PDB file of C-alpha atoms in Angstrom:
ATOM      1  CA  MET A   1      -7.229  13.289  -1.758  1.00  0.00           C
ATOM      2  CA  ALA A   2     -10.051  11.871  -3.892  1.00  0.00           C
ATOM      3  CA  GLU A   3      -9.972  14.916  -6.175  1.00  0.00           C
ATOM      4  CA  HIS A   4      -6.161  15.066  -6.532  1.00  0.00           C
ATOM      5  CA  PRO A   5      -4.715  11.598  -5.933  1.00  0.00           C
ATOM      6  CA  GLU A   6      -1.469  12.373  -7.793  1.00  0.00           C
ATOM      7  CA  GLY A   7      -0.719  15.395  -5.578  1.00  0.00           C
ATOM      8  CA  ALA A   8      -1.710  13.486  -2.443  1.00  0.00           C
ATOM      9  CA  ALA A   9       0.490  10.532  -3.373  1.00  0.00           C
ATOM     10  CA  SER A  10       3.427  12.818  -4.084  1.00  0.00           C
ATOM     11  CA  THR A  11       3.047  14.740  -0.809  1.00  0.00           C
ATOM     12  CA  LEU A  12       2.657  11.571   1.239  1.00  0.00           C
ATOM     13  CA  ARG A  13       5.631   9.949  -0.510  1.00  0.00           C
ATOM     14  CA  GLU A  14       7.804  12.988   0.275  1.00  0.00           C
ATOM     15  CA  ALA A  15       6.665  12.976   3.910  1.00  0.00           C
ATOM     16  CA  LEU A  16       7.381   9.254   4.273  1.00  0.00           C
ATOM     17  CA  GLU A  17      10.855   9.730   2.800  1.00  0.00           C
ATOM     18  CA  LEU A  18      11.643  11.940   5.803  1.00  0.00           C
ATOM     19  CA  TRP A  19      11.034   8.999   8.133  1.00  0.00           C
ATOM     20  CA  HIS A  20      14.216   7.058   8.893  1.00  0.00           C
ATOM     21  CA  GLY A  21      14.469   4.054  11.183  1.00  0.00           C
ATOM     22  CA  ARG A  22      12.290   3.382  14.198  1.00  0.00           C
ATOM     23  CA  ALA A  23      10.936   6.187  16.340  1.00  0.00           C
ATOM     24  CA  TYR A  24      13.020   6.732  19.472  1.00  0.00           C
ATOM     25  CA  GLU A  25      15.101   3.692  18.578  1.00  0.00           C
ATOM     26  CA  GLU A  26      17.672   4.491  21.248  1.00  0.00           C
ATOM     27  CA  PHE A  27      14.888   4.297  23.866  1.00  0.00           C
ATOM     28  CA  SER A  28      13.063   1.264  22.471  1.00  0.00           C
ATOM     29  CA  TYR A  29      13.555  -0.714  25.706  1.00  0.00           C
ATOM     30  CA  GLU A  30      12.551   2.130  28.029  1.00  0.00           C
ATOM     31  CA  SER A  31       9.002   1.911  29.354  1.00  0.00           C
ATOM     32  CA  PHE A  32       8.479   5.699  29.246  1.00  0.00           C
ATOM     33  CA  ALA A  33       8.892   5.700  25.434  1.00  0.00           C
ATOM     34  CA  GLN A  34       6.666   2.747  24.516  1.00  0.00           C
ATOM     35  CA  ALA A  35       3.397   4.672  24.103  1.00  0.00           C
ATOM     36  CA  GLU A  36       4.992   7.360  21.924  1.00  0.00           C
ATOM     37  CA  ILE A  37       6.840   4.798  19.806  1.00  0.00           C
ATOM     38  CA  GLY A  38       3.557   2.965  19.220  1.00  0.00           C
ATOM     39  CA  ARG A  39       1.731   6.192  18.374  1.00  0.00           C
ATOM     40  CA  LEU A  40       4.369   7.297  15.851  1.00  0.00           C
ATOM     41  CA  ASP A  41       4.577   3.843  14.258  1.00  0.00           C
ATOM     42  CA  GLU A  42       0.794   3.875  13.830  1.00  0.00           C
ATOM     43  CA  LEU A  43       0.868   7.359  12.258  1.00  0.00           C
ATOM     44  CA  ARG A  44       3.531   6.205   9.791  1.00  0.00           C
ATOM     45  CA  LEU A  45       1.447   3.159   8.830  1.00  0.00           C
ATOM     46  CA  GLU A  46      -1.614   5.383   8.348  1.00  0.00           C
ATOM     47  CA  ALA A  47       0.430   7.627   6.029  1.00  0.00           C
ATOM     48  CA  VAL A  48       1.557   4.558   4.052  1.00  0.00           C
ATOM     49  CA  GLU A  49      -2.083   3.425   3.775  1.00  0.00           C
ATOM     50  CA  ALA A  50      -3.178   6.878   2.599  1.00  0.00           C
ATOM     51  CA  ARG A  51      -0.375   6.970  -0.012  1.00  0.00           C
ATOM     52  CA  LEU A  52      -1.407   3.527  -1.254  1.00  0.00           C
ATOM     53  CA  ASP A  53      -5.055   4.665  -1.489  1.00  0.00           C
ATOM     54  CA  ALA A  54      -3.927   7.643  -3.584  1.00  0.00           C
ATOM     55  CA  ASP A  55      -1.794   5.438  -5.843  1.00  0.00           C
ATOM     56  CA  LEU A  56      -4.706   3.008  -6.272  1.00  0.00           C
ATOM     57  CA  ALA A  57      -6.904   5.966  -7.254  1.00  0.00           C
ATOM     58  CA  ARG A  58      -4.229   6.899  -9.814  1.00  0.00           C
ATOM     59  CA  GLY A  59      -4.584   3.475 -11.440  1.00  0.00           C
ATOM     60  CA  LEU A  60      -1.274   2.001 -10.267  1.00  0.00           C
ATOM     61  CA  SER A  61      -2.774  -1.324  -9.195  1.00  0.00           C
ATOM     62  CA  ALA A  62      -0.314  -3.633 -10.954  1.00  0.00           C
ATOM     63  CA  GLU A  63       2.659  -1.594  -9.727  1.00  0.00           C
ATOM     64  CA  LEU A  64       1.508  -1.793  -6.094  1.00  0.00           C
ATOM     65  CA  THR A  65       0.859  -5.514  -5.730  1.00  0.00           C
ATOM     66  CA  SER A  66       4.358  -6.577  -4.645  1.00  0.00           C
ATOM     67  CA  GLU A  67       4.582  -3.730  -2.099  1.00  0.00           C
ATOM     68  CA  LEU A  68       1.155  -4.631  -0.736  1.00  0.00           C
ATOM     69  CA  GLU A  69       2.017  -8.334  -0.567  1.00  0.00           C
ATOM     70  CA  THR A  70       5.070  -7.424   1.516  1.00  0.00           C
ATOM     71  CA  LEU A  71       3.052  -5.144   3.794  1.00  0.00           C
ATOM     72  CA  THR A  72       0.366  -7.789   4.370  1.00  0.00           C
ATOM     73  CA  ARG A  73       3.097 -10.277   5.344  1.00  0.00           C
ATOM     74  CA  GLN A  74       4.630  -7.736   7.742  1.00  0.00           C
ATOM     75  CA  HIS A  75       1.225  -6.759   9.185  1.00  0.00           C
ATOM     76  CA  PRO A  76      -0.907  -9.902   8.730  1.00  0.00           C
ATOM     77  CA  LEU A  77      -3.877  -8.670  10.807  1.00  0.00           C
ATOM     78  CA  ARG A  78      -4.061  -5.153   9.347  1.00  0.00           C
ATOM     79  CA  GLU A  79      -7.265  -5.228   7.323  1.00  0.00           C
ATOM     80  CA  ARG A  80      -6.689  -2.049   5.340  1.00  0.00           C
ATOM     81  CA  PHE A  81      -3.514  -3.422   3.728  1.00  0.00           C
ATOM     82  CA  THR A  82      -5.395  -6.595   2.801  1.00  0.00           C
ATOM     83  CA  GLY A  83      -8.261  -4.566   1.333  1.00  0.00           C
ATOM     84  CA  GLN A  84      -5.813  -2.514  -0.710  1.00  0.00           C
ATOM     85  CA  LEU A  85      -4.092  -5.703  -1.891  1.00  0.00           C
ATOM     86  CA  MET A  86      -7.473  -7.164  -2.854  1.00  0.00           C
ATOM     87  CA  LEU A  87      -8.270  -4.051  -4.918  1.00  0.00           C
ATOM     88  CA  ALA A  88      -4.853  -3.988  -6.582  1.00  0.00           C
ATOM     89  CA  LEU A  89      -5.057  -7.661  -7.520  1.00  0.00           C
ATOM     90  CA  HIS A  90      -8.676  -7.420  -8.690  1.00  0.00           C
ATOM     91  CA  ARG A  91      -7.976  -4.345 -10.813  1.00  0.00           C
ATOM     92  CA  SER A  92      -4.938  -6.114 -12.294  1.00  0.00           C
ATOM     93  CA  GLY A  93      -7.139  -8.950 -13.528  1.00  0.00           C
ATOM     94  CA  ARG A  94      -6.107 -11.299 -10.715  1.00  0.00           C
ATOM     95  CA  GLN A  95      -9.532 -11.887  -9.159  1.00  0.00           C
ATOM     96  CA  ALA A  96      -8.769 -15.348  -7.773  1.00  0.00           C
ATOM     97  CA  GLU A  97      -5.695 -14.028  -5.947  1.00  0.00           C
ATOM     98  CA  ALA A  98      -7.728 -11.095  -4.596  1.00  0.00           C
ATOM     99  CA  LEU A  99     -10.284 -13.482  -3.123  1.00  0.00           C
ATOM    100  CA  ARG A 100      -7.481 -15.720  -1.791  1.00  0.00           C
ATOM    101  CA  ALA A 101      -6.021 -12.692   0.051  1.00  0.00           C
ATOM    102  CA  TYR A 102      -9.408 -12.133   1.697  1.00  0.00           C
ATOM    103  CA  GLN A 103      -9.711 -15.819   2.678  1.00  0.00           C
ATOM    104  CA  GLY A 104      -6.188 -15.761   4.120  1.00  0.00           C
ATOM    105  CA  LEU A 105      -7.001 -12.792   6.350  1.00  0.00           C
ATOM    106  CA  ARG A 106     -10.346 -14.292   7.313  1.00  0.00           C
ATOM    107  CA  SER A 107      -8.634 -17.513   8.349  1.00  0.00           C
ATOM    108  CA  ARG A 108      -5.958 -15.684  10.382  1.00  0.00           C
ATOM    109  CA  LEU A 109      -8.539 -13.530  12.168  1.00  0.00           C
ATOM    110  CA  ALA A 110     -10.684 -16.545  13.004  1.00  0.00           C
ATOM    111  CA  HIS A 111      -7.739 -18.665  14.152  1.00  0.00           C
ATOM    112  CA  GLU A 112      -5.849 -16.027  16.147  1.00  0.00           C
ATOM    113  CA  LEU A 113      -8.629 -13.773  17.429  1.00  0.00           C
ATOM    114  CA  GLY A 114     -11.899 -15.637  16.889  1.00  0.00           C
ATOM    115  CA  ILE A 115     -13.405 -12.806  14.825  1.00  0.00           C
ATOM    116  CA  GLU A 116     -14.544 -12.158  11.257  1.00  0.00           C
ATOM    117  CA  PRO A 117     -13.182  -9.434   8.953  1.00  0.00           C
ATOM    118  CA  SER A 118     -14.754  -5.990   9.242  1.00  0.00           C
ATOM    119  CA  PRO A 119     -18.076  -5.328   7.502  1.00  0.00           C
ATOM    120  CA  GLU A 120     -16.217  -3.047   5.050  1.00  0.00           C
ATOM    121  CA  LEU A 121     -13.884  -5.847   3.980  1.00  0.00           C
ATOM    122  CA  GLN A 122     -16.760  -8.340   3.776  1.00  0.00           C
ATOM    123  CA  ASP A 123     -18.578  -5.836   1.566  1.00  0.00           C
ATOM    124  CA  LEU A 124     -15.520  -5.468  -0.694  1.00  0.00           C
ATOM    125  CA  GLU A 125     -15.354  -9.246  -1.121  1.00  0.00           C
ATOM    126  CA  GLY A 126     -19.079  -9.335  -1.946  1.00  0.00           C
ATOM    127  CA  ARG A 127     -18.729  -6.562  -4.512  1.00  0.00           C
ATOM    128  CA  MET A 128     -15.819  -8.399  -6.148  1.00  0.00           C
ATOM    129  CA  LEU A 129     -17.831 -11.622  -6.324  1.00  0.00           C
ATOM    130  CA  ALA A 130     -20.770  -9.706  -7.822  1.00  0.00           C
ATOM    131  CA  GLU A 131     -18.445  -8.013 -10.348  1.00  0.00           C
ATOM    132  CA  ASP A 132     -19.552  -4.593  -9.099  1.00  0.00           C
ATOM    133  CA  PRO A 133     -18.248  -1.864 -11.443  1.00  0.00           C
ATOM    134  CA  THR A 134     -17.206   0.297  -8.455  1.00  0.00           C
ATOM    135  CA  VAL A 135     -14.264  -2.053  -7.881  1.00  0.00           C
ATOM    136  CA  ALA A 136     -13.389  -2.273 -11.574  1.00  0.00           C
ATOM    137  CA  ARG A 137     -10.105  -1.213 -13.025  1.00  0.00           C
ATOM    138  CA  VAL A 138      -9.020   2.396 -12.820  1.00  0.00           C
ATOM    139  CA  PRO A 139      -7.378   3.540 -16.071  1.00  0.00           C
ATOM    140  CA  SER A 140      -3.593   3.472 -15.932  1.00  0.00           C
ATOM    141  CA  PRO A 141      -2.076   6.964 -15.752  1.00  0.00           C
ATOM    142  CA  HIS A 142       0.517   6.155 -18.409  1.00  0.00           C
ATOM    143  CA  PRO A 143       0.036   4.839 -21.923  1.00  0.00           C
ATOM    144  CA  PRO A 144       1.475   1.419 -22.813  1.00  0.00           C
ATOM    145  CA  GLY A 145       5.094   1.803 -23.855  1.00  0.00           C
ATOM    146  CA  GLY A 146       5.062   5.438 -22.758  1.00  0.00           C
ATOM    147  CA  SER A 147       6.728   7.198 -19.876  1.00  0.00           C
ATOM    148  CA  GLN A 148       5.886   5.930 -16.414  1.00  0.00           C
ATOM    149  CA  ARG A 149       6.844   9.105 -14.556  1.00  0.00           C
ATOM    150  CA  GLY A 150       5.735   9.018 -10.923  1.00  0.00           C
ATOM    151  CA  VAL A 151       5.384   5.233 -10.767  1.00  0.00           C
ATOM    152  CA  ALA A 152       6.701   3.641  -7.577  1.00  0.00           C
ATOM    153  CA  VAL A 153       8.964   0.661  -8.223  1.00  0.00           C
ATOM    154  CA  ARG A 154      10.569  -1.181  -5.300  1.00  0.00           C
ATOM    155  CA  GLY A 155      10.477   1.908  -3.112  1.00  0.00           C
ATOM    156  CA  TYR A 156      11.666   4.321  -5.801  1.00  0.00           C
ATOM    157  CA  GLU A 157       9.637   6.883  -7.712  1.00  0.00           C
ATOM    158  CA  ILE A 158      10.550   7.055 -11.396  1.00  0.00           C
ATOM    159  CA  ARG A 159      11.100  10.610 -12.585  1.00  0.00           C
ATOM    160  CA  GLU A 160      12.426  12.079 -15.858  1.00  0.00           C
ATOM    161  CA  GLU A 161      14.120  10.106 -18.605  1.00  0.00           C
ATOM    162  CA  LEU A 162      17.903  10.585 -18.634  1.00  0.00           C
ATOM    163  CA  GLY A 163      18.722   8.725 -21.819  1.00  0.00           C
ATOM    164  CA  SER A 164      18.673   5.401 -23.594  1.00  0.00           C
ATOM    165  CA  SER A 165      21.050   2.808 -24.918  1.00  0.00           C
ATOM    166  CA  ALA A 166      20.981  -0.660 -26.394  1.00  0.00           C
ATOM    167  CA  LEU A 167      20.230  -1.964 -22.880  1.00  0.00           C
ATOM    168  CA  GLY A 168      17.155   0.194 -22.349  1.00  0.00           C
ATOM    169  CA  VAL A 169      15.904   3.549 -21.087  1.00  0.00           C
ATOM    170  CA  VAL A 170      17.473   5.194 -18.029  1.00  0.00           C
ATOM    171  CA  HIS A 171      15.299   7.271 -15.679  1.00  0.00           C
ATOM    172  CA  ARG A 172      16.106   9.376 -12.630  1.00  0.00           C
ATOM    173  CA  ALA A 173      14.550   7.721  -9.566  1.00  0.00           C
ATOM    174  CA  PHE A 174      14.054   8.896  -5.994  1.00  0.00           C
TER     175      PHE A 174
END
């Protein structure tokens, strides 16, 4: 994925589009299905995390922040989503918000579980505070004012331009 984040993001996005509803929804109250439902839900979340990592590597930090904010609200103790949100905010020039996201998770973990964030997340916070260049902005994959093909917006991937009018440019989206 590190060598071809655009291809990885596209493949993961296509795979996630095949997922509809909850796994074994009709059996959600049956004890025999609980372990498999949990396993499949976890695999889906891991695929979402991998797609977000690929999109962050593509330089889509600003475009991902609202999705990541939603995911961290839905999964408030999932450290990887918070780390991705921290990176997206930091790379979008929103350092204070990135550090606030870390402090929010740290507070929740301490209050609910009595633990500290993982060493990896603590390290990310330290690197942000030290202005480490390894967490600096990744160049945006599209020029300002140019086409934003492949950008994810509110769950849709923008594809080719269909036309324009006085109201703006129309793109095909999936």
